[in-house]
XYZ file of C-alpha atoms in Angstrom:
135
model
C -62.333 67.843 86.420
C -63.631 70.915 88.569
C -65.084 68.287 91.169
C -62.192 66.407 91.427
C -60.319 69.828 92.026
C -62.726 70.665 94.463
C -62.892 67.178 96.036
C -58.594 67.492 96.451
C -58.872 70.614 98.712
C -61.731 69.555 100.629
C -59.603 66.462 101.590
C -56.166 67.801 101.476
C -56.179 71.411 102.585
C -53.968 72.083 105.448
C -57.654 73.673 107.500
C -60.162 70.899 107.784
C -62.432 73.814 108.756
C -61.280 75.270 105.180
C -59.840 78.883 106.472
C -64.196 79.785 107.713
C -65.014 79.166 104.489
C -68.214 76.964 103.536
C -66.475 74.932 100.949
C -69.290 73.136 99.180
C -71.212 76.406 99.081
C -68.085 77.902 97.216
C -68.683 75.022 94.709
C -72.165 75.480 94.340
C -71.171 79.126 93.482
C -68.670 78.176 90.344
C -70.299 75.729 89.362
C -72.412 77.847 87.689
C -69.600 79.503 85.545
C -68.967 76.392 84.169
C -71.141 76.411 81.453
C -69.762 79.630 80.139
C -66.186 78.011 80.017
C -64.946 77.398 76.436
C -60.820 76.749 76.974
C -58.213 75.599 79.911
C -57.593 79.206 80.456
C -61.007 80.139 81.012
C -61.417 77.110 83.681
C -58.339 77.867 85.354
C -59.742 81.446 86.265
C -63.256 80.135 87.655
C -61.071 77.248 89.258
C -58.737 79.765 90.886
C -61.579 82.300 91.476
C -63.367 79.653 93.674
C -59.756 78.723 95.515
C -59.225 82.055 96.014
C -62.255 81.896 98.331
C -59.807 80.396 101.107
C -57.869 83.360 101.478
C -54.028 81.515 101.180
C -52.154 83.625 98.794
C -49.354 80.405 97.992
C -52.098 78.417 96.812
C -53.314 78.404 92.763
C -54.453 76.705 90.050
C -52.607 76.433 86.658
C -52.432 74.400 83.870
C -49.331 72.803 81.920
C -49.638 75.132 78.906
C -49.063 77.795 81.516
C -45.379 76.980 81.470
C -42.455 76.882 78.526
C -41.692 73.302 77.414
C -37.837 74.483 79.187
C -39.781 74.654 82.272
C -41.723 71.882 82.149
C -40.251 68.848 84.688
C -39.004 65.861 83.548
C -39.671 62.443 85.320
C -36.901 59.927 84.558
C -37.126 56.895 86.198
C -33.327 56.169 86.058
C -32.817 52.893 84.704
C -32.392 50.829 82.113
C -34.149 47.004 82.313
C -34.207 44.087 81.131
C -36.746 40.881 80.642
C -33.886 38.712 81.907
C -34.961 35.147 81.554
C -38.818 36.276 81.515
C -39.144 35.846 85.292
C -39.714 39.467 86.332
C -37.575 42.729 85.275
C -33.868 42.863 86.093
C -32.521 46.470 86.574
C -29.514 46.384 83.924
C -27.900 50.174 84.693
C -29.042 53.052 87.456
C -28.481 56.768 85.795
C -28.145 58.698 88.798
C -28.664 62.182 87.589
C -26.752 64.912 90.062
C -26.075 63.127 93.562
C -25.969 66.983 94.809
C -29.295 67.397 94.868
C -32.155 65.093 95.904
C -34.907 66.053 92.930
C -32.497 64.990 90.075
C -31.821 61.792 92.261
C -33.351 58.625 90.142
C -35.828 56.881 92.153
C -33.723 53.387 91.805
C -30.965 55.015 93.842
C -32.752 55.791 96.526
C -34.751 52.534 96.717
C -34.295 50.152 99.796
C -32.823 48.108 100.118
C -30.476 49.699 97.388
C -30.465 48.176 94.079
C -27.065 47.851 93.578
C -26.233 46.851 89.320
C -23.092 44.287 89.602
C -21.582 42.223 86.733
C -19.981 42.451 83.165
C -23.328 44.139 82.425
C -23.946 45.803 85.731
C -27.298 43.798 86.156
C -28.757 43.512 89.058
C -29.440 39.880 90.362
C -32.880 40.677 92.170
C -36.071 40.236 90.654
C -39.333 41.451 90.680
C -43.180 39.972 89.471
C -45.055 43.345 90.745
C -44.406 46.764 90.161
C -41.514 47.638 92.620
C -42.637 50.497 95.230
C -39.825 53.340 93.967
C -40.633 56.206 96.172
């Protein structure tokens, strides 16, 4: 997990020069602390200390256990599906959520071309044999 986090910062940090820090040196410095880590909170402290080397205040590392249940995000595809006639998946209904808040919209309602439920059971007649790209 440590190496993957390090790699993600290396590959996706906004500054390819890592704010003037030698990111490989930072990895070598902090990987030595991992043998003393006994839980996720301690791991987060080591990882956060390494990220702090970049000198950017708005980036940090937190785990899901840092958030009470009511603050966790809820993933929702926002639809009901049917096997149809066995030839792919049929969208039966789209649950759109709050149409005024983009982050609460179903990805199905944002599909291009749009998925429009129709017919007596709101079935979209388009079927797919592969996983649809929803974002």
